CSV table of C-alpha atoms in Angstrom, one decimal:
chain,number,residue,atom,x,y,z
A,9,MET,CA,118.4,-26.4,-126.1
A,10,GLU,CA,121.6,-25.0,-124.8
A,11,LYS,CA,120.3,-22.7,-122.2
A,12,MET,CA,118.7,-25.6,-120.3
A,13,LEU,CA,122.0,-26.8,-119.6
A,14,HIS,CA,122.0,-23.9,-116.6
A,15,LEU,CA,119.6,-26.0,-114.7
A,16,THR,CA,120.5,-27.9,-111.7
A,17,PRO,CA,122.4,-31.3,-112.8
A,18,ALA,CA,119.7,-33.9,-111.5
A,19,HIS,CA,121.9,-36.9,-111.9
A,20,ALA,CA,125.5,-35.7,-111.4
A,21,SER,CA,128.1,-38.0,-109.4
A,22,SER,CA,129.7,-34.8,-108.0
A,23,ILE,CA,129.1,-31.3,-107.4
A,24,PRO,CA,130.2,-28.8,-110.3
A,25,ASP,CA,132.5,-26.2,-108.7
A,26,GLY,CA,129.9,-23.5,-109.4
A,27,PHE,CA,127.8,-24.9,-106.6
A,28,LEU,CA,130.4,-25.4,-104.0
A,29,LEU,CA,130.1,-23.0,-100.8
A,30,PRO,CA,132.8,-22.3,-98.3
A,31,ALA,CA,132.8,-24.2,-95.2
A,32,ASP,CA,131.6,-21.4,-93.2
A,33,HIS,CA,128.4,-21.3,-95.1
A,34,LEU,CA,127.5,-24.7,-94.2
A,35,ARG,CA,127.2,-25.2,-90.6
A,36,PRO,CA,124.8,-28.0,-90.0
A,37,ALA,CA,121.7,-27.7,-88.0
A,38,THR,CA,121.8,-29.3,-84.6
A,39,ALA,CA,118.7,-28.0,-82.7
A,40,ALA,CA,116.6,-30.3,-84.3
A,41,ALA,CA,116.1,-32.9,-81.6
A,42,ALA,CA,115.6,-30.4,-78.8
A,43,VAL,CA,113.5,-27.6,-80.8
A,44,SER,CA,110.5,-28.1,-83.3
A,45,LEU,CA,108.3,-25.5,-84.8
A,46,PRO,CA,104.8,-24.8,-83.0
A,47,VAL,CA,102.0,-26.8,-84.8
A,48,ILE,CA,98.8,-24.8,-84.5
A,49,ASP,CA,95.4,-26.4,-85.2
A,50,MET,CA,93.1,-23.7,-86.9
A,51,SER,CA,90.0,-25.6,-86.2
A,52,ARG,CA,90.3,-24.6,-82.3
A,53,GLY,CA,88.4,-21.6,-80.9
A,54,ARG,CA,89.2,-18.4,-82.2
A,55,ASP,CA,90.7,-16.9,-79.2
A,56,GLU,CA,93.1,-19.8,-78.9
A,57,VAL,CA,94.2,-19.9,-82.3
A,58,ARG,CA,94.8,-16.0,-82.5
A,59,ARG,CA,96.7,-16.3,-79.0
A,60,THR,CA,98.8,-19.0,-80.2
A,61,ILE,CA,99.7,-17.7,-83.7
A,62,LEU,CA,100.8,-14.4,-82.0
A,63,ASP,CA,103.0,-16.2,-79.3
A,64,ALA,CA,104.5,-18.5,-82.2
A,65,GLY,CA,105.2,-15.6,-84.1
A,66,LYS,CA,107.0,-13.7,-81.3
A,67,GLU,CA,109.2,-16.5,-80.5
A,68,HIS,CA,110.0,-18.2,-83.8
A,69,GLY,CA,108.6,-16.2,-86.6
A,70,PHE,CA,107.6,-19.4,-88.1
A,71,PHE,CA,104.7,-22.1,-87.4
A,72,GLN,CA,102.9,-24.8,-88.9
A,73,VAL,CA,99.2,-25.0,-89.3
A,74,VAL,CA,97.0,-28.0,-89.6
A,75,ASN,CA,93.0,-28.1,-90.4
A,76,HIS,CA,93.4,-24.8,-92.0
A,77,GLY,CA,90.7,-25.3,-94.4
A,78,VAL,CA,92.4,-26.2,-97.8
A,79,PRO,CA,91.2,-29.5,-99.0
A,80,GLU,CA,93.8,-32.3,-99.0
A,81,GLN,CA,93.2,-33.1,-102.4
A,82,VAL,CA,94.2,-29.6,-103.5
A,83,LEU,CA,97.4,-30.1,-101.8
A,84,ARG,CA,97.9,-33.4,-103.6
A,85,ASP,CA,97.0,-32.1,-107.0
A,86,MET,CA,99.3,-29.1,-106.4
A,87,GLU,CA,102.4,-31.4,-105.7
A,88,ALA,CA,101.5,-33.8,-108.3
A,89,VAL,CA,101.4,-31.0,-111.1
A,90,CYS,CA,104.4,-29.4,-110.0
A,91,HIS,CA,106.4,-32.7,-110.1
A,92,GLU,CA,104.8,-33.0,-113.4
A,93,PHE,CA,106.1,-29.9,-114.6
A,94,PHE,CA,109.8,-30.4,-113.6
A,95,GLN,CA,109.6,-34.0,-115.1
A,96,LEU,CA,108.9,-32.4,-118.7
A,97,PRO,CA,111.4,-32.9,-121.5
A,98,ALA,CA,113.8,-30.1,-121.5
A,99,ALA,CA,112.4,-28.9,-125.0
A,100,ASP,CA,108.9,-28.3,-123.4
A,101,LYS,CA,110.4,-26.2,-120.5
A,102,ALA,CA,112.9,-24.3,-122.9
A,103,GLU,CA,110.6,-21.6,-123.9
A,104,PHE,CA,110.0,-20.7,-120.2
A,105,TYR,CA,113.5,-20.5,-119.3
A,106,SER,CA,115.0,-17.5,-118.5
A,107,GLU,CA,117.8,-15.7,-116.5
A,108,ASP,CA,116.1,-12.2,-116.9
A,109,LYS,CA,115.0,-11.2,-113.3
A,110,SER,CA,112.6,-8.4,-114.9
A,111,LYS,CA,110.3,-11.4,-116.1
A,112,PRO,CA,107.5,-12.1,-113.7
A,113,ASN,CA,106.9,-15.6,-115.1
A,114,ARG,CA,110.0,-17.8,-115.5
A,115,LEU,CA,111.9,-20.8,-114.9
A,116,PHE,CA,115.5,-20.6,-113.6
A,117,SER,CA,118.2,-22.5,-111.8
A,118,GLY,CA,120.1,-21.2,-108.6
A,119,THR,CA,118.2,-18.2,-106.6
A,120,ASN,CA,117.8,-14.5,-107.0
A,121,TYR,CA,121.5,-14.1,-105.6
A,122,GLU,CA,123.4,-15.3,-108.7
A,123,THR,CA,125.2,-11.9,-108.6
A,124,LEU,CA,126.9,-13.0,-105.3
A,125,GLY,CA,129.0,-15.3,-107.3
A,126,GLU,CA,127.4,-18.9,-105.8
A,127,ARG,CA,124.8,-20.8,-107.2
A,128,TYR,CA,122.3,-23.0,-105.3
A,129,TRP,CA,121.3,-26.6,-105.7
A,130,ARG,CA,117.7,-25.6,-107.0
A,131,ASP,CA,115.4,-24.9,-109.9
A,132,CYS,CA,112.5,-22.7,-109.6
A,133,LEU,CA,109.3,-22.0,-111.5
A,134,ARG,CA,108.2,-18.4,-110.4
A,135,LEU,CA,104.8,-17.3,-111.4
A,136,VAL,CA,102.9,-14.2,-110.4
A,137,TYR,CA,99.1,-14.5,-109.7
A,138,PRO,CA,97.7,-11.0,-110.4
A,139,LEU,CA,95.1,-9.5,-108.4
A,140,PRO,CA,92.3,-9.0,-108.5
A,141,SER,CA,92.0,-10.7,-112.0
A,142,GLY,CA,93.8,-14.1,-111.4
A,143,ASP,CA,94.7,-14.4,-114.8
A,144,THR,CA,97.1,-17.2,-115.5
A,145,LYS,CA,97.5,-16.5,-119.6
A,146,ASP,CA,101.3,-16.3,-119.2
A,147,TRP,CA,101.7,-19.4,-117.2
A,148,PRO,CA,103.2,-22.3,-119.0
A,149,HIS,CA,100.6,-24.5,-120.9
A,150,LYS,CA,102.3,-27.7,-120.1
A,151,PRO,CA,101.0,-29.9,-118.3
A,152,GLN,CA,97.6,-29.2,-119.6
A,153,ARG,CA,96.2,-28.9,-116.2
A,154,LEU,CA,98.9,-26.7,-114.5
A,155,ARG,CA,97.1,-23.4,-114.8
A,156,GLU,CA,93.9,-24.6,-113.6
A,157,VAL,CA,95.6,-26.5,-110.5
A,158,VAL,CA,97.9,-23.8,-109.6
A,159,GLY,CA,95.2,-21.1,-109.8
A,160,ASN,CA,93.1,-23.0,-107.5
A,161,TYR,CA,95.7,-23.4,-105.0
A,162,THR,CA,96.9,-20.2,-105.1
A,163,ALA,CA,93.6,-18.4,-104.5
A,164,LEU,CA,93.1,-20.9,-101.3
A,165,ALA,CA,96.6,-20.3,-100.2
A,166,ARG,CA,96.2,-16.4,-100.5
A,167,GLY,CA,92.6,-16.8,-98.5
A,168,LEU,CA,94.4,-18.8,-95.6
A,169,ALA,CA,97.4,-16.0,-95.5
A,170,MET,CA,94.6,-13.3,-95.2
A,171,GLU,CA,92.9,-15.2,-92.4
A,172,ILE,CA,96.1,-15.6,-90.5
A,173,LEU,CA,96.7,-11.8,-91.1
A,174,ARG,CA,93.5,-11.1,-89.5
A,175,LEU,CA,94.0,-13.2,-86.8
A,176,LEU,CA,97.2,-11.7,-86.1
A,177,CYS,CA,95.7,-8.3,-86.0
A,178,GLU,CA,93.0,-9.4,-83.6
A,179,GLY,CA,95.7,-10.6,-81.3
A,180,MET,CA,97.6,-7.5,-81.4
A,181,GLY,CA,94.4,-5.4,-80.7
A,182,LEU,CA,93.9,-4.0,-84.3
A,183,ARG,CA,90.9,-4.2,-86.2
A,184,PRO,CA,91.0,-7.4,-88.1
A,185,ASP,CA,91.3,-5.9,-91.6
A,186,TYR,CA,94.3,-3.6,-90.6
A,187,LEU,CA,96.4,-5.6,-92.9
A,188,GLU,CA,94.1,-5.3,-95.9
A,189,GLY,CA,94.5,-2.8,-98.8
A,190,ASP,CA,97.8,-2.0,-100.8
A,191,ILE,CA,99.8,-3.7,-98.2
A,192,SER,CA,98.4,-7.2,-98.9
A,193,GLY,CA,96.8,-6.5,-102.3
A,194,GLY,CA,99.9,-5.9,-104.8
A,195,ARG,CA,99.8,-9.7,-106.3
A,196,VAL,CA,100.6,-13.1,-105.2
A,197,ALA,CA,104.0,-14.5,-106.1
A,198,LEU,CA,104.7,-18.4,-106.3
A,199,ASP,CA,108.1,-20.0,-106.2
A,200,ILE,CA,107.5,-23.6,-107.1
A,201,ASN,CA,111.0,-25.1,-106.1
A,202,SER,CA,112.6,-28.4,-107.1
A,203,TYR,CA,115.6,-29.6,-105.2
A,204,PRO,CA,117.1,-32.6,-107.1
A,205,PRO,CA,119.0,-35.3,-105.0
A,206,CYS,CA,122.7,-33.8,-104.0
A,207,PRO,CA,125.6,-36.1,-104.4
A,208,ASP,CA,127.2,-34.0,-101.5
A,209,PRO,CA,124.7,-32.1,-99.1
A,210,SER,CA,127.6,-31.1,-96.9
A,211,ARG,CA,129.0,-28.8,-99.7
A,212,THR,CA,126.2,-27.0,-101.1
A,213,LEU,CA,122.7,-25.5,-100.1
A,214,GLY,CA,119.4,-25.3,-102.1
A,215,LEU,CA,118.7,-21.9,-100.7
A,216,PRO,CA,121.0,-19.8,-98.5
A,217,PRO,CA,120.2,-18.1,-95.1
A,218,HIS,CA,117.6,-15.3,-96.2
A,219,CYS,CA,114.5,-13.4,-94.8
A,220,ASP,CA,111.3,-13.0,-97.1
A,221,ARG,CA,111.0,-9.4,-98.3
A,222,ASP,CA,107.0,-9.4,-98.3
A,223,LEU,CA,104.4,-9.5,-96.0
A,224,ILE,CA,103.7,-13.0,-95.2
A,225,THR,CA,104.7,-16.8,-96.7
A,226,ILE,CA,102.6,-19.6,-96.9
A,227,LEU,CA,104.8,-22.8,-97.7
A,228,LEU,CA,103.7,-26.3,-98.9
A,229,PRO,CA,106.8,-28.1,-97.8
A,230,GLY,CA,106.6,-31.2,-99.2
A,231,ALA,CA,107.0,-34.7,-97.5
A,232,VAL,CA,111.0,-34.3,-97.8
A,233,PRO,CA,112.5,-32.4,-94.9
A,234,GLY,CA,114.9,-29.6,-96.1
A,235,LEU,CA,113.7,-26.3,-94.5
A,236,GLU,CA,115.9,-25.0,-91.8
A,237,VAL,CA,114.9,-22.1,-89.6
A,238,ALA,CA,117.2,-20.0,-87.7
A,239,TYR,CA,116.7,-20.3,-83.5
A,240,ARG,CA,119.0,-18.8,-81.0
A,241,GLY,CA,122.3,-19.1,-82.9
A,242,ASP,CA,121.4,-22.6,-84.3
A,243,TRP,CA,119.4,-24.2,-86.9
A,244,ILE,CA,115.9,-26.0,-86.6
A,245,ARG,CA,115.4,-28.6,-89.2
A,246,VAL,CA,111.5,-28.4,-89.8
A,247,GLN,CA,110.1,-31.8,-90.1
A,248,PRO,CA,107.0,-31.7,-92.2
A,249,VAL,CA,103.6,-32.4,-90.7
A,250,PRO,CA,101.1,-34.3,-93.2
A,251,ASN,CA,98.7,-31.8,-94.8
A,252,SER,CA,100.3,-28.7,-93.2
A,253,PHE,CA,101.5,-25.5,-94.2
A,254,VAL,CA,104.8,-23.6,-92.7
A,255,VAL,CA,104.1,-20.1,-92.1
A,256,ASN,CA,106.5,-17.4,-91.7
A,257,PHE,CA,106.5,-13.4,-91.5
A,258,GLY,CA,108.3,-11.3,-94.0
A,259,LEU,CA,110.2,-8.1,-93.5
A,260,GLN,CA,107.4,-6.0,-94.4
A,261,LEU,CA,105.4,-7.3,-91.3
A,262,GLU,CA,108.5,-6.6,-89.3
A,263,VAL,CA,108.7,-3.2,-90.2
A,264,VAL,CA,104.8,-2.4,-89.9
A,265,THR,CA,104.8,-3.8,-86.2
A,266,ASN,CA,108.2,-2.0,-85.4
A,267,GLY,CA,109.7,-5.3,-84.5
A,268,MET,CA,107.0,-6.8,-82.5
A,269,LEU,CA,107.1,-9.6,-85.0
A,270,LYS,CA,110.3,-10.9,-86.7
A,271,SER,CA,111.2,-12.0,-90.2
A,272,VAL,CA,113.6,-14.8,-89.2
A,273,GLU,CA,116.2,-16.3,-91.4
A,274,HIS,CA,115.8,-19.8,-93.0
A,275,ARG,CA,117.6,-21.8,-95.7
A,276,ALA,CA,117.1,-24.8,-97.6
A,277,ALA,CA,119.2,-27.9,-97.2
A,278,THR,CA,120.1,-30.6,-99.7
A,279,ASN,CA,119.8,-34.2,-99.4
A,280,SER,CA,121.5,-37.2,-101.4
A,281,ALA,CA,118.4,-39.6,-101.3
A,282,ALA,CA,115.4,-37.8,-102.7
A,283,ALA,CA,114.1,-35.2,-104.7
A,284,ARG,CA,112.1,-32.3,-102.9
A,285,ILE,CA,109.5,-30.1,-104.2
A,286,SER,CA,108.2,-27.4,-102.2
A,287,VAL,CA,105.9,-24.3,-103.2
A,288,ALA,CA,106.3,-20.9,-101.3
A,289,THR,CA,103.2,-18.4,-101.8
A,290,PHE,CA,104.2,-14.8,-101.0
A,291,ILE,CA,101.8,-12.0,-100.2
A,292,VAL,CA,103.2,-9.0,-102.0
A,293,PRO,CA,102.6,-5.4,-101.1
A,294,ALA,CA,101.8,-3.1,-104.1
A,295,ASP,CA,105.3,-1.3,-105.1
A,296,ASP,CA,103.7,2.0,-104.6
A,297,CYS,CA,102.5,1.2,-101.0
A,298,VAL,CA,104.5,3.1,-98.3
A,299,VAL,CA,105.4,1.0,-95.5
A,300,GLY,CA,106.6,2.1,-92.1
A,301,PRO,CA,106.4,1.4,-88.3
A,302,ALA,CA,102.6,1.7,-87.7
A,303,GLU,CA,101.6,4.6,-85.1
A,304,GLU,CA,99.9,1.7,-83.1
A,305,PHE,CA,103.4,0.3,-82.4
A,306,VAL,CA,105.6,3.4,-81.8
A,307,GLY,CA,105.3,5.5,-78.5
A,308,GLU,CA,107.1,6.8,-75.6
A,309,GLY,CA,110.1,4.8,-74.9
A,310,ASN,CA,109.4,2.6,-78.4
A,311,PRO,CA,110.5,5.0,-81.1
A,312,PRO,CA,110.5,3.9,-84.8
A,313,ARG,CA,113.1,1.3,-85.5
A,314,TYR,CA,112.7,1.3,-89.2
A,315,ARG,CA,112.7,3.9,-91.8
A,316,THR,CA,109.4,4.3,-94.0
A,317,LEU,CA,109.9,3.6,-97.5
A,318,ARG,CA,108.0,2.8,-100.7
A,319,VAL,CA,107.9,-1.0,-101.0
A,320,GLY,CA,109.3,-0.9,-104.9
A,321,ASP,CA,112.4,1.4,-103.4
A,322,PHE,CA,112.8,-1.2,-100.5
A,323,LYS,CA,113.1,-4.1,-102.8
A,324,ARG,CA,115.3,-2.4,-105.3
A,325,MET,CA,117.8,-1.6,-102.2
A,326,HIS,CA,117.5,-5.3,-101.2
A,327,ASN,CA,117.6,-7.2,-104.4
A,328,VAL,CA,121.1,-9.1,-103.4
A,329,VAL,CA,120.7,-10.9,-100.0
A,330,ASN,CA,124.3,-11.5,-98.4
A,331,LEU,CA,124.8,-15.2,-96.9
A,332,GLY,CA,123.9,-15.4,-93.4
A,333,SER,CA,123.2,-11.5,-92.6
A,334,LYS,CA,119.8,-10.5,-92.2
A,335,LEU,CA,121.4,-7.1,-91.0
A,336,ASN,CA,122.3,-6.2,-94.6
A,337,GLN,CA,118.7,-6.7,-95.6
A,338,ILE,CA,117.2,-4.3,-93.2
A,339,THR,CA,119.9,-1.8,-92.5
A,340,ASN,CA,118.4,0.6,-94.9
A,341,LEU,CA,115.3,0.5,-92.8
A,342,LYS,CA,116.7,1.2,-89.3
A,343,ALA,CA,116.3,4.6,-88.0
A,344,ASN,CA,119.3,6.7,-87.3
A,345,GLN,CA,121.7,4.4,-88.8
A,346,LYS,CA,124.1,4.8,-91.8
A,347,GLN,CA,122.7,3.5,-95.2
A,348,GLU,CA,124.7,0.7,-96.5
A,349,ILE,CA,123.7,-1.1,-99.3
């Protein structure tokens, strides 16, 4: 179908003009040899795990976890069914393709940042897993096992995210269920990303620098490197650890902790040799949830650094993310600052 021509060209010999980015948006990662993300073994003692999670979160905003309780077969099945979906004939995917951002379940090309005029070397199947029902009837029906495999994976990934949030709360001296309820119970959103081989990785990106807007993200990174994380003015290229997840904090968690925990910029690089599949699972607050600095993180000498907003209002303000500028995402949250959108 004609609309499927908008998908990223999987076998292109050169990059179409619409995907080319300015050179200043493409500074390569150089810190990879000296710096790596912490790898946390969740089978260790609880005191040690919560301390290392909190330390890694404060320093990097990102970390990897192993021995996390999600069976290896679940990971392999998830990777396989995602690959199978993107390998389907165009006609089988066409009915699910949409550029309507209001549709919760859809296949699209590029990113949510198309309004900036750039496109990125990525196709994405976005699915919403509603809570508490877990109803997947609006998901694609091909491959036949997609709904079962992705539904099972999503429930387990959410369980891991909630356990990490409980560990964080304990590490910060809060009750373990402090981040349960509306702030983590809106829904679970999945971005199943396909990054085809790119003929010239130096000229484009799979995703631009951005911070996640929700509470916490659990990423199944796949075996092919591509994720890069901002660190001290440079970029760390994340080397995937077998059977691990990459975890990062969203802007809502930064706001709740009044900046103790940071939502850190990251991007997806491309490569010319191999296709890459990754799965990002977002823990999404309810739209009517009001989020601001919690009283436990505010006091004398530590005033609120962010405004208190309804999550739905925050997302409308920050629907467009400018390349390389986290400030533009959180300006409307900063207390006593001029509002800029």
